[in-house]
């Protein structure tokens, strides 16, 4: 097999270098593929693994590319399609949802300010509104999760507006 | 705050979690130093004496599990820490990792020593990725200080630790799915046997433990004051980490001695119900747990008392729901979790979750028939008996206990409570 240095890949050299760093930090270990994919998809502003990237990783880790696509489809934290720059995840599990008033305010305010419904993306591709299962911040409700970070205690209109303003 | 003890939480806030030196200043790694001078079987006995049960949900005795892991014949055994913490309303492992990471590392090294393992793995849910640098740093420092690697503490014992990330799938908390995930595959559960204790990760004998189960051990080894044994009684000795959320004033993680009543937990520790509303129901142990009504308040939180009251300790999560949410609406939310998280590999779970959702929706819109209710109960029973993995087996625990606790809700033509 050709080594990464000699073979030409259809990826920008800069991206390839960044991916190589992620691979190195995981010891180029194919069993660490889930952790690698999680980090590599964050290299893209749209948080996803494109097809060329999937093939590149398969080649570098000597994994069948089907293994990579199987993971991309199976794990909800991974995506093979472009996502919004800020996918806003709202928890739909009971401990958050039973905070009835806060949850209603949170969802209504987000939908009104972004002018989208749950499952939709804003016209500029910056925000998606999606629901997700419990992410272990049940004590910090009402909260949202955006690119892995929790924004908690969003219990007033002002806090929700301030959060959206801070995401540029 | 009455009813709170500090055993597992003793180190919380007491040291700089980014510094092994700071951990050693408060007695860190003394438990490991002690462990490696002991016969591993004695350590199992010590754990068995205080009846520690696994904290991941299945409540299997930890001393027995380690003793069996020792007895398995095989090379290069593995110990795994299950930090997937996917149950809803459950976030106690998050606190243990964040506030005392070095204790967990020390616990895993001790587990490796006792079970005769050469490698340890921590499988942490993707949602806790923010804790990854903390653990990676702790592992690196432990290695630099010779607590990991070869010939640990000069005892000829070799052990290495690896940190793996989940991908946001609840089912990966199940042993065989977790193992496939660490092997770099999609985390679909497989049939057992072979059991993972015989053929687990990379087909090596594997001992899987929850974060809290492991975290207990270093504290036990240095528990000269026998603090642990002085808490609780009967089959429920020691302390327990619980996470309380929902409609309470002060949601959070608490360490309680076994035997604290549910009322004390909800009204003293968790600050009572918001706006003093009435309790509709309490769910114990997350989405796969069981529920009770307010009549459980004076029950002591122990394995036996909860079981007699129709619920279980399970994952240690406690969800308190007030009168504003109806039983059916709660069940629909809980069902959404399983409909989303079922891996779809086997028929009872894939189809069962779908059809139970449909019938629950019918009940909510008052269009369900008596026959629907009967079918729903049958599907729940079939799922628990014939699903391939624990997810499908336990997904309808909540529904089944709701049918026992709130039968009136399932009467056709009856009013929703
Ligand atoms: C669907 C499913 C999800 C599970 N999730 C977890 C989990 O997130 N954390 C955990 O410790 N155990 C979980 N378990 C239980 C584990 O499979 C296993 O019993 C446990 O980690 C063993 O450790 P213990 O004996 O220390 O409790 C889950 C089980 C099933 C069936
Ligand atoms: S019981 Fe559910 S989660 Fe488990 S293997 Fe079957 S479909 Fe998958
Ligand atoms: S129920 Fe919403 S984060 Fe746990």
Coordinates of C-alpha atoms and ligand atoms in Angstrom, one line a residue:
Chain A
X1 CA 0.0 0.0 0.0
X2 CA 1.1 3.5 -0.7
X3 CA 1.9 5.7 2.3
X4 CA 0.0 8.9 3.0
X5 CA 3.0 10.9 2.1
X6 CA 3.3 9.6 -1.5
X7 CA -0.3 9.1 -2.4
X8 CA -2.5 11.9 -3.7
X9 CA -5.8 12.4 -2.0
X10 CA -8.6 14.7 -3.1
X11 CA -8.4 16.7 0.1
X12 CA -6.9 20.1 0.7
X13 CA -3.4 19.7 2.1
X14 CA -4.3 21.8 5.1
X15 CA -7.3 19.6 6.0
X16 CA -5.2 16.5 5.5
X17 CA -2.6 17.8 7.9
X18 CA -5.2 18.5 10.5
X19 CA -6.8 15.0 10.1
X20 CA -3.3 13.5 10.4
X21 CA -2.9 15.2 13.7
X22 CA -6.1 13.8 15.0
X23 CA -5.0 10.3 13.8
X24 CA -1.7 10.7 15.6
X25 CA -3.4 11.7 18.8
X26 CA -5.3 8.4 18.6
X27 CA -2.1 6.5 17.9
X28 CA -3.3 5.8 14.3
X29 CA -5.4 3.1 16.0
X30 CA -8.3 1.8 13.8
X31 CA -10.2 0.7 16.9
X32 CA -10.4 4.3 18.0
X33 CA -12.4 5.1 14.9
X34 CA -15.5 6.5 16.7
X35 CA -13.3 9.0 18.7
X36 CA -11.4 9.9 15.5
X37 CA -14.6 10.5 13.6
X38 CA -16.0 12.7 16.4
X39 CA -12.9 14.9 16.3
X40 CA -12.5 14.9 12.5
X41 CA -16.1 16.0 11.9
X42 CA -15.4 19.0 14.1
X43 CA -12.7 20.2 11.6
X44 CA -15.5 21.1 9.3
X45 CA -17.7 24.1 9.9
X46 CA -20.7 21.9 9.1
X47 CA -19.7 19.2 11.5
X48 CA -19.8 16.2 9.2
X49 CA -17.6 13.5 7.5
X50 CA -17.6 14.0 3.8
X51 CA -17.2 11.1 1.5
X52 CA -13.6 11.9 0.5
X53 CA -12.7 12.2 4.2
X54 CA -14.3 8.9 4.9
X55 CA -12.2 7.3 2.2
X56 CA -9.1 9.0 3.4
X57 CA -9.6 7.7 6.9
X58 CA -10.4 4.2 5.6
X59 CA -7.1 4.2 3.7
X60 CA -5.0 5.6 6.5
X61 CA -6.4 3.2 9.1
X62 CA -6.6 0.2 6.7
X63 CA -10.3 -0.1 7.5
X64 CA -13.0 -1.1 5.0
X65 CA -14.9 2.1 4.1
X66 CA -18.1 0.3 4.9
X67 CA -17.0 0.0 8.5
X68 CA -16.7 3.8 8.5
X69 CA -20.1 4.4 6.9
X70 CA -21.7 1.8 9.3
X71 CA -20.4 3.9 12.2
X72 CA -21.5 7.2 10.6
X73 CA -25.0 5.8 10.3
X74 CA -25.2 4.0 13.6
X75 CA -23.9 6.7 16.0
X76 CA -26.2 9.7 16.5
X77 CA -23.3 11.9 17.3
X78 CA -21.8 11.3 13.9
X79 CA -23.0 12.7 10.6
X80 CA -22.3 11.9 6.9
X81 CA -24.3 14.9 5.8
X82 CA -23.6 18.6 6.4
X83 CA -25.2 19.9 9.5
X84 CA -25.8 23.5 10.5
X85 CA -23.0 25.6 11.9
X86 CA -24.9 25.6 15.2
X87 CA -27.2 22.5 15.5
X88 CA -29.3 23.4 18.5
X89 CA -30.3 20.2 20.4
X90 CA -33.1 20.3 22.8
X91 CA -33.5 17.4 25.2
X92 CA -36.7 15.4 24.7
X93 CA -36.3 13.0 27.7
X94 CA -38.6 13.2 30.7
X95 CA -36.4 14.9 33.3
X96 CA -36.1 18.0 31.1
X97 CA -39.5 17.9 29.5
X98 CA -41.5 17.7 32.8
X99 CA -40.3 21.2 33.5
X100 CA -43.4 22.1 31.6
X101 CA -43.3 25.9 31.6
X102 CA -39.6 26.3 31.0
X103 CA -39.6 23.7 28.2
X104 CA -42.5 25.4 26.4
X105 CA -40.9 28.8 26.7
X106 CA -37.6 27.4 25.4
X107 CA -39.0 25.7 22.4
X108 CA -41.4 28.5 21.5
X109 CA -38.8 31.2 21.8
X110 CA -36.2 29.3 19.7
X111 CA -38.7 28.6 17.0
X112 CA -39.9 32.2 16.9
X113 CA -36.5 33.8 17.0
X114 CA -35.1 31.5 14.3
X115 CA -38.3 31.3 12.4
X116 CA -38.0 27.5 11.9
X117 CA -39.7 24.4 13.4
X118 CA -38.1 21.5 15.0
X119 CA -36.2 19.5 12.4
X120 CA -35.7 22.5 10.1
X121 CA -32.6 24.6 9.2
X122 CA -32.4 28.3 8.9
X123 CA -32.1 29.6 5.3
X124 CA -28.5 30.6 5.8
X125 CA -27.6 27.1 7.1
X126 CA -26.5 28.5 10.5
X127 CA -29.0 26.9 12.8
X128 CA -30.9 23.7 13.0
X129 CA -33.4 22.9 15.7
X130 CA -33.5 19.3 16.7
X131 CA -34.5 17.1 19.6
X132 CA -32.3 14.5 21.2
X133 CA -32.4 12.1 24.1
X134 CA -31.0 12.7 27.6
X135 CA -27.5 14.1 27.5
X136 CA -26.8 13.9 31.2
X137 CA -27.5 17.5 32.1
X138 CA -30.9 16.8 33.7
X139 CA -30.0 18.9 36.7
X140 CA -29.3 21.9 34.5
X141 CA -32.7 22.1 32.7
X142 CA -33.8 24.0 30.8
X143 CA -30.8 23.6 28.6
X144 CA -29.7 23.2 25.0
X145 CA -26.7 21.4 23.6
X146 CA -24.8 23.0 20.7
X147 CA -21.7 21.4 19.3
X148 CA -21.1 19.4 22.4
X149 CA -21.4 22.3 24.8
X150 CA -24.3 22.7 27.3
X151 CA -26.0 26.0 27.7
X152 CA -28.0 25.7 30.9
X153 CA -30.7 27.3 33.0
X154 CA -32.3 29.0 30.0
X155 CA -35.3 30.0 32.1
X156 CA -36.0 33.4 30.6
X157 CA -36.6 35.0 27.3
X158 CA -33.6 37.2 27.8
X159 CA -31.2 34.3 28.4
X160 CA -32.3 32.5 25.3
X161 CA -32.0 35.7 23.2
X162 CA -28.5 36.4 24.6
X163 CA -27.4 32.8 23.8
X164 CA -28.5 33.1 20.1
X165 CA -26.8 36.5 19.8
X166 CA -23.6 35.0 21.2
X167 CA -23.5 32.4 18.4
X168 CA -22.0 34.2 15.4
Chain B
X1 CA -28.0 19.2 54.9
X2 CA -28.8 16.1 56.9
X3 CA -28.5 12.6 55.5
X4 CA -25.5 13.3 53.5
X5 CA -22.3 11.4 54.1
X6 CA -18.9 11.8 52.5
X7 CA -17.4 8.5 51.5
X8 CA -17.3 8.4 47.8
X9 CA -17.5 12.2 47.7
X10 CA -14.8 12.6 50.3
X11 CA -12.2 13.9 47.8
X12 CA -14.6 16.2 45.9
X13 CA -13.2 19.7 46.0
X14 CA -10.2 18.6 48.1
X15 CA -7.6 18.5 45.4
X16 CA -6.6 19.9 42.0
X17 CA -8.0 17.4 39.6
X18 CA -5.4 18.2 37.0
X19 CA -2.5 17.3 39.3
X20 CA -1.4 13.9 40.5
X21 CA 0.8 15.5 43.2
X22 CA -2.2 17.3 44.6
X23 CA -4.1 14.0 44.7
X24 CA -1.2 12.2 46.4
X25 CA -1.1 15.0 49.0
X26 CA -4.5 13.9 50.2
X27 CA -3.5 10.3 50.3
X28 CA -4.0 9.3 46.7
X29 CA -2.6 5.9 45.6
X30 CA -2.3 4.7 49.2
X31 CA -5.1 2.3 48.3
X32 CA -3.1 0.9 45.4
X33 CA 0.1 0.6 47.5
X34 CA -1.9 -1.3 50.0
X35 CA -3.7 -3.5 47.4
X36 CA -0.5 -4.7 45.8
X37 CA 0.7 -6.1 49.2
X38 CA -2.5 -8.1 49.5
X39 CA -3.7 -11.4 48.1
X40 CA -6.2 -10.4 45.4
X41 CA -8.7 -12.9 46.7
X42 CA -8.6 -11.1 50.0
X43 CA -9.6 -7.9 48.3
X44 CA -12.6 -9.7 46.7
X45 CA -13.5 -11.0 50.2
X46 CA -13.3 -7.5 51.6
X47 CA -15.7 -6.2 48.9
X48 CA -18.0 -9.1 49.4
X49 CA -18.1 -8.6 53.2
X50 CA -19.8 -5.2 52.7
X51 CA -22.0 -6.6 50.0
X52 CA -21.1 -4.1 47.3
X53 CA -23.4 -4.5 44.3
X54 CA -22.7 -3.2 40.8
X55 CA -24.0 0.3 40.4
X56 CA -24.6 0.1 36.6
X57 CA -28.1 -1.2 37.0
X58 CA -27.9 -5.0 37.2
X59 CA -26.9 -5.0 40.9
X60 CA -24.5 -8.0 40.5
X61 CA -22.2 -8.5 43.5
X62 CA -18.9 -6.8 42.8
X63 CA -16.7 -9.1 44.9
X64 CA -18.1 -12.2 43.2
X65 CA -17.6 -10.6 39.8
X66 CA -14.0 -9.9 40.4
X67 CA -13.4 -13.3 41.9
X68 CA -14.9 -14.9 38.8
X69 CA -12.8 -12.7 36.6
X70 CA -9.7 -14.0 38.4
X71 CA -10.7 -17.5 37.9
X72 CA -11.3 -17.3 34.2
X73 CA -8.5 -19.0 32.3
X74 CA -7.0 -16.8 29.6
X75 CA -4.2 -14.5 28.6
X76 CA -4.1 -10.7 28.7
X77 CA -7.4 -10.2 30.5
X78 CA -9.1 -6.8 30.3
X79 CA -11.1 -4.7 32.8
X80 CA -13.5 -2.1 31.4
X81 CA -15.0 0.9 33.1
X82 CA -18.5 1.6 31.8
X83 CA -18.8 5.4 31.7
X84 CA -21.5 5.4 29.1
X85 CA -24.1 6.6 31.7
X86 CA -26.9 6.7 29.1
X87 CA -29.9 6.2 31.4
X88 CA -32.2 9.2 31.6
X89 CA -32.1 11.2 34.9
X90 CA -28.7 9.6 35.6
X91 CA -25.6 11.8 36.0
X92 CA -23.8 10.6 39.1
X93 CA -20.9 9.1 37.2
X94 CA -20.4 12.4 35.5
X95 CA -19.7 13.9 39.0
X96 CA -17.4 11.1 40.0
X97 CA -15.3 11.5 36.9
X98 CA -15.3 15.3 37.0
X99 CA -14.6 15.8 40.7
X100 CA -12.4 12.8 41.5
X101 CA -10.8 11.5 38.2
X102 CA -7.7 10.1 39.9
X103 CA -9.7 7.9 42.2
X104 CA -11.2 6.2 39.2
X105 CA -7.8 5.7 37.6
X106 CA -6.5 4.2 40.9
X107 CA -9.6 2.0 41.1
X108 CA -9.0 0.6 37.6
X109 CA -5.4 -0.2 38.4
X110 CA -6.6 -2.0 41.5
X111 CA -9.2 -3.8 39.4
X112 CA -6.5 -4.8 37.0
X113 CA -4.3 -6.1 39.8
X114 CA -7.2 -8.1 41.3
X115 CA -8.5 -9.6 38.1
X116 CA -5.1 -10.3 36.7
X117 CA -5.6 -8.0 33.7
X118 CA -3.0 -6.3 31.5
X119 CA -5.2 -3.6 30.0
X120 CA -8.0 -1.3 31.2
X121 CA -10.4 0.6 29.1
X122 CA -12.7 3.5 30.0
X123 CA -15.6 3.8 27.6
X124 CA -17.1 7.3 28.1
X125 CA -20.2 8.6 26.4
X126 CA -19.6 11.2 23.7
X127 CA -21.8 13.6 25.7
X128 CA -19.1 13.8 28.3
X129 CA -16.3 14.7 25.8
X130 CA -15.6 17.8 27.8
X131 CA -14.2 15.4 30.5
X132 CA -11.8 13.7 28.1
X133 CA -8.8 16.1 28.6
X134 CA -9.1 15.7 32.4
X135 CA -9.0 11.9 32.1
X136 CA -6.3 11.8 29.5
X137 CA -4.2 14.1 31.7
X138 CA -4.8 11.9 34.7
X139 CA -3.8 8.8 32.7
X140 CA -0.6 10.5 31.4
X141 CA 0.4 11.6 34.9
X142 CA -0.2 8.2 36.4
X143 CA 2.0 6.7 33.7
X144 CA 4.8 9.3 34.4
X145 CA 4.6 8.4 38.1
X146 CA 4.9 4.6 37.4
X147 CA 1.4 3.7 38.5
X148 CA 0.7 2.6 34.9
X149 CA 3.0 0.7 32.6
X150 CA 5.4 -2.1 33.5
X151 CA 6.4 -3.5 36.9
X152 CA 4.0 -1.2 38.8
X153 CA 5.3 -0.4 42.3
X154 CA 8.0 -2.9 41.8
X155 CA 5.5 -5.8 42.0
X156 CA 6.0 -7.2 38.6
X157 CA 2.5 -6.2 37.6
X158 CA 2.0 -4.6 34.1
X159 CA -1.1 -2.6 33.3
X160 CA -2.1 0.1 30.8
X161 CA -5.1 2.2 30.5
X162 CA -7.0 3.5 27.4
X163 CA -9.7 6.0 27.0
X164 CA -12.4 5.4 24.4
X165 CA -15.3 7.6 23.3
X166 CA -18.9 6.5 22.7
X167 CA -20.9 7.9 19.7
X168 CA -24.2 8.9 21.3
X169 CA -25.9 5.5 21.5
X170 CA -27.6 4.4 24.7
X171 CA -27.4 0.7 23.7
X172 CA -23.6 0.9 23.9
X173 CA -23.9 0.7 27.7
X174 CA -24.8 -2.9 27.2
X175 CA -21.8 -5.1 27.5
X176 CA -21.5 -6.8 24.1
X177 CA -22.4 -3.5 22.3
X178 CA -19.9 -1.6 24.3
X179 CA -17.2 -4.0 23.3
X180 CA -18.0 -3.9 19.7
X181 CA -17.9 -0.1 19.9
X182 CA -14.4 -0.2 21.5
X183 CA -13.4 -2.6 18.7
X184 CA -14.2 0.2 16.2
X185 CA -17.5 -1.1 15.0
X186 CA -21.2 -0.1 15.2
X187 CA -22.4 -0.9 18.7
X188 CA -25.0 -3.6 18.0
X189 CA -25.4 -6.1 20.8
X190 CA -24.7 -9.7 20.0
X191 CA -26.1 -13.0 21.4
X192 CA -24.7 -14.5 24.6
X193 CA -23.0 -16.8 25.2
X194 CA -20.1 -16.5 24.9
X195 CA -20.3 -14.1 27.9
X196 CA -17.8 -11.3 27.9
X197 CA -16.2 -12.5 31.0
X198 CA -14.9 -15.4 28.9
X199 CA -14.7 -13.8 25.5
X200 CA -15.1 -10.1 25.5
X201 CA -13.0 -7.2 24.1
X202 CA -10.7 -8.5 21.3
X203 CA -12.0 -12.0 22.3
X204 CA -10.1 -11.7 25.6
X205 CA -11.7 -12.3 29.1
X206 CA -13.3 -9.0 30.1
X207 CA -14.6 -7.7 33.4
X208 CA -17.1 -4.8 33.0
X209 CA -17.8 -2.4 35.8
X210 CA -19.7 0.8 36.3
X211 CA -17.8 4.0 37.3
X212 CA -19.3 4.1 40.8
X213 CA -18.7 0.4 41.5
X214 CA -15.1 0.9 40.7
X215 CA -14.8 4.2 42.6
X216 CA -15.9 2.5 45.9
X217 CA -12.9 0.2 46.0
X218 CA -9.9 2.6 46.8
X219 CA -12.0 4.2 49.5
X220 CA -12.8 0.8 51.0
X221 CA -9.2 -0.3 51.0
X222 CA -8.2 2.7 53.2
X223 CA -11.4 2.9 55.2
X224 CA -9.7 2.4 58.5
X225 CA -12.7 4.0 60.3
X226 CA -15.0 1.5 58.7
X227 CA -17.2 4.4 57.6
X228 CA -18.7 2.4 54.8
X229 CA -19.7 -0.5 56.9
X230 CA -21.3 1.8 59.5
X231 CA -23.8 3.1 56.9
X232 CA -26.9 1.2 55.9
X233 CA -27.8 -2.3 57.1
X234 CA -28.8 -5.8 55.9
X235 CA -28.3 -6.3 52.2
X236 CA -27.7 -2.6 51.6
X237 CA -24.5 -1.6 53.3
X238 CA -22.7 1.6 52.7
X239 CA -23.5 4.7 50.7
X240 CA -25.0 5.3 47.3
X241 CA -24.6 8.1 44.7
X242 CA -28.0 9.2 43.5
X243 CA -29.1 11.8 40.9
X244 CA -32.4 13.6 41.4
X245 CA -34.1 15.7 38.7
X246 CA -37.5 16.7 37.3
X247 CA -39.8 18.9 39.2
X248 CA -37.7 19.4 42.3
X249 CA -36.3 22.7 43.6
X250 CA -32.7 21.5 44.0
X251 CA -31.9 18.8 41.4
X252 CA -28.4 17.3 41.6
X253 CA -26.2 14.5 42.8
X254 CA -26.1 13.4 46.4
X255 CA -24.3 10.7 48.3
X256 CA -26.6 9.1 50.8
X257 CA -26.3 6.3 53.4
X258 CA -28.5 3.4 52.3
X259 CA -31.7 3.6 54.4
X260 CA -32.4 7.3 53.8
X261 CA -36.1 7.5 53.1
X262 CA -37.4 8.7 49.7
X263 CA -39.1 11.6 51.5
X264 CA -35.8 12.7 53.0
X265 CA -34.2 12.5 49.5
X266 CA -36.8 14.5 47.8
X267 CA -37.7 17.0 50.4
X268 CA -34.4 17.5 52.3
X269 CA -31.7 16.9 49.7
X270 CA -33.5 17.8 46.5
X271 CA -35.4 20.8 48.1
X272 CA -38.9 19.5 47.7
X273 CA -41.3 20.0 44.8
X274 CA -41.4 23.2 42.9
X275 CA -44.3 25.5 44.1
X276 CA -45.2 22.7 46.6
X277 CA -47.2 20.9 44.0
X278 CA -48.4 17.3 44.5
X279 CA -46.3 14.4 43.3
X280 CA -47.8 12.5 40.4
X281 CA -45.1 9.8 40.2
X282 CA -41.5 9.0 40.9
X283 CA -39.3 6.9 38.5
X284 CA -36.4 5.0 39.9
X285 CA -33.4 4.0 37.8
X286 CA -34.0 6.0 34.6
X287 CA -35.9 5.1 31.5
X288 CA -35.7 1.4 32.0
X289 CA -36.7 1.8 35.7
X290 CA -40.0 1.4 37.4
X291 CA -42.3 3.9 38.9
X292 CA -44.3 4.5 42.1
X293 CA -46.8 7.0 43.4
X294 CA -46.3 9.2 46.5
X295 CA -47.1 6.3 48.8
X296 CA -43.5 5.3 48.5
X297 CA -42.2 8.4 50.3
X298 CA -41.6 6.8 53.6
X299 CA -39.8 3.8 52.1
X300 CA -36.1 3.6 53.0
X301 CA -33.8 3.7 49.9
X302 CA -32.4 0.2 50.1
X303 CA -32.2 -2.6 47.5
X304 CA -34.8 -4.7 49.4
X305 CA -37.2 -2.0 50.5
X306 CA -37.4 -0.5 47.0
X307 CA -37.9 -3.9 45.5
X308 CA -40.7 -4.7 47.9
X309 CA -42.3 -1.4 47.0
X310 CA -42.2 -2.5 43.3
X311 CA -39.3 -0.4 42.1
X312 CA -35.5 -0.8 41.9
X313 CA -32.3 1.1 42.7
X314 CA -31.1 0.6 39.1
X315 CA -28.9 3.3 37.8
X316 CA -29.5 5.5 40.9
X317 CA -31.5 8.1 39.0
X318 CA -34.6 9.5 40.7
X319 CA -37.1 11.4 38.5
X320 CA -39.8 13.3 40.4
X321 CA -42.8 14.4 38.4
X322 CA -45.5 16.7 39.7
X323 CA -49.3 16.7 39.0
X324 CA -49.0 18.8 35.8
X325 CA -47.8 15.8 33.8
X326 CA -50.2 13.0 33.3
X327 CA -49.1 9.4 33.7
X328 CA -49.8 8.7 30.0
X329 CA -47.9 11.8 28.8
X330 CA -44.9 10.7 30.9
X331 CA -45.1 7.2 29.4
X332 CA -45.1 8.7 25.9
X333 CA -42.0 10.7 26.7
X334 CA -40.3 7.7 28.2
X335 CA -41.3 5.6 25.1
X336 CA -39.8 8.2 22.8
X337 CA -36.5 7.4 24.4
X338 CA -36.7 3.7 23.5
X339 CA -38.1 4.3 20.1
X340 CA -35.1 6.5 19.4
X341 CA -32.5 4.3 21.0
X342 CA -33.5 0.7 20.0
X343 CA -30.8 -0.5 17.6
X344 CA -33.5 -2.2 15.5
X345 CA -31.6 -5.4 15.2
X346 CA -34.2 -7.8 16.6
X347 CA -38.0 -7.9 16.0
X348 CA -39.5 -7.8 19.5
X349 CA -37.7 -4.6 20.4
X350 CA -37.9 -2.9 17.0
X351 CA -41.6 -3.6 16.4
X352 CA -42.6 -3.7 20.0
X353 CA -41.4 -0.2 20.7
X354 CA -43.2 1.0 17.6
X355 CA -46.5 -0.5 18.4
X356 CA -46.5 0.5 22.1
X357 CA -45.9 4.0 21.0
X358 CA -48.9 3.9 18.7
X359 CA -51.2 2.5 21.4
X360 CA -50.0 5.0 24.0
X361 CA -50.8 7.8 21.5
X362 CA -54.3 6.3 21.1
X363 CA -54.8 6.2 24.9
X364 CA -53.8 9.9 25.0
X365 CA -56.3 10.8 22.3
X366 CA -59.0 8.6 24.0
X367 CA -59.3 6.3 20.9
X368 CA -57.8 3.1 22.4
X369 CA -60.0 0.1 22.8
X370 CA -59.8 -2.6 25.6
X371 CA -58.2 -4.8 23.0
X372 CA -55.5 -2.3 22.3
X373 CA -54.6 -2.2 26.0
X374 CA -54.5 -6.0 26.2
X375 CA -52.3 -6.1 23.1
X376 CA -50.0 -3.5 24.6
X377 CA -49.6 -5.6 27.8
X378 CA -48.8 -8.6 25.7
X379 CA -46.2 -6.8 23.6
X380 CA -44.5 -5.6 26.7
X381 CA -44.4 -9.1 28.1
X382 CA -43.1 -10.6 24.9
X383 CA -40.4 -7.9 24.6
X384 CA -39.1 -8.6 28.1
X385 CA -38.9 -12.3 27.4
X386 CA -37.6 -12.5 23.9
X387 CA -35.5 -9.4 23.0
X388 CA -31.9 -10.0 22.1
X389 CA -30.4 -7.6 24.6
X390 CA -31.1 -5.8 27.9
X391 CA -32.5 -2.8 26.2
X392 CA -35.5 -4.6 24.8
X393 CA -35.8 -6.7 27.9
X394 CA -36.2 -3.7 30.2
X395 CA -37.7 -1.0 27.9
X396 CA -41.2 -1.7 29.2
X397 CA -40.4 -1.9 32.9
X398 CA -41.8 1.6 33.3
X399 CA -45.0 0.8 31.4
X400 CA -45.6 -2.5 33.2
X401 CA -45.1 -0.9 36.6
X402 CA -47.4 2.0 35.6
X403 CA -50.1 -0.5 34.7
X404 CA -49.8 -1.9 38.2
X405 CA -49.6 1.4 40.0
X406 CA -52.1 3.4 38.0
X407 CA -54.6 0.8 36.7
X408 CA -57.3 3.4 36.3
X409 CA -55.3 5.2 33.6
X410 CA -55.6 2.2 31.4
X411 CA -59.3 1.7 31.7
X412 CA -61.1 2.5 28.5
X413 CA -63.4 5.4 28.9
X414 CA -61.6 6.2 32.2
X415 CA -60.2 9.6 32.9
X416 CA -56.5 10.3 32.6
X417 CA -55.0 10.9 36.0
Ligands
LIG1 C1 -29.2 -1.0 27.2 C2 -28.3 -1.0 28.4 C3 -27.6 0.1 28.7 C4 -26.7 0.1 29.8 N1 -26.1 1.3 30.1 C5 -25.2 1.3 31.1 C6 -24.5 2.4 31.5 O1 -24.6 3.5 30.8 N2 -23.6 2.4 32.5 C7 -23.4 1.3 33.2 O2 -22.6 1.3 34.1 N3 -24.1 0.1 32.9 C8 -25.0 0.1 31.9 N4 -25.6 -1.0 31.6 C9 -25.3 -2.2 32.4 C10 -24.1 -2.9 31.9 O3 -24.4 -3.7 30.8 C11 -23.4 -3.7 33.0 O4 -24.3 -4.5 33.6 C12 -22.7 -2.9 34.0 O5 -21.9 -1.9 33.4 C13 -21.8 -3.7 34.9 O6 -21.2 -3.0 35.9 P1 -21.6 -3.1 37.4 O7 -21.6 -4.6 37.7 O8 -20.5 -2.4 38.1 O9 -22.9 -2.5 37.6 C14 -26.5 -1.1 30.6 C15 -27.2 -2.2 30.2 C16 -28.1 -2.2 29.1 C17 -28.8 -3.5 28.8
LIG2 S1 -33.3 -5.6 22.1 FE1 -33.4 -3.7 21.0 S2 -31.5 -2.7 21.3 FE2 -31.2 -4.9 21.9 S3 -30.5 -5.9 20.0 FE3 -32.7 -6.0 20.0 S4 -33.3 -4.2 18.8 FE4 -31.2 -3.9 19.4
LIG3 S1 -33.4 14.3 30.7 FE1 -32.7 16.1 29.6 S2 -30.5 16.0 29.9 FE2 -31.3 14.3 31.0

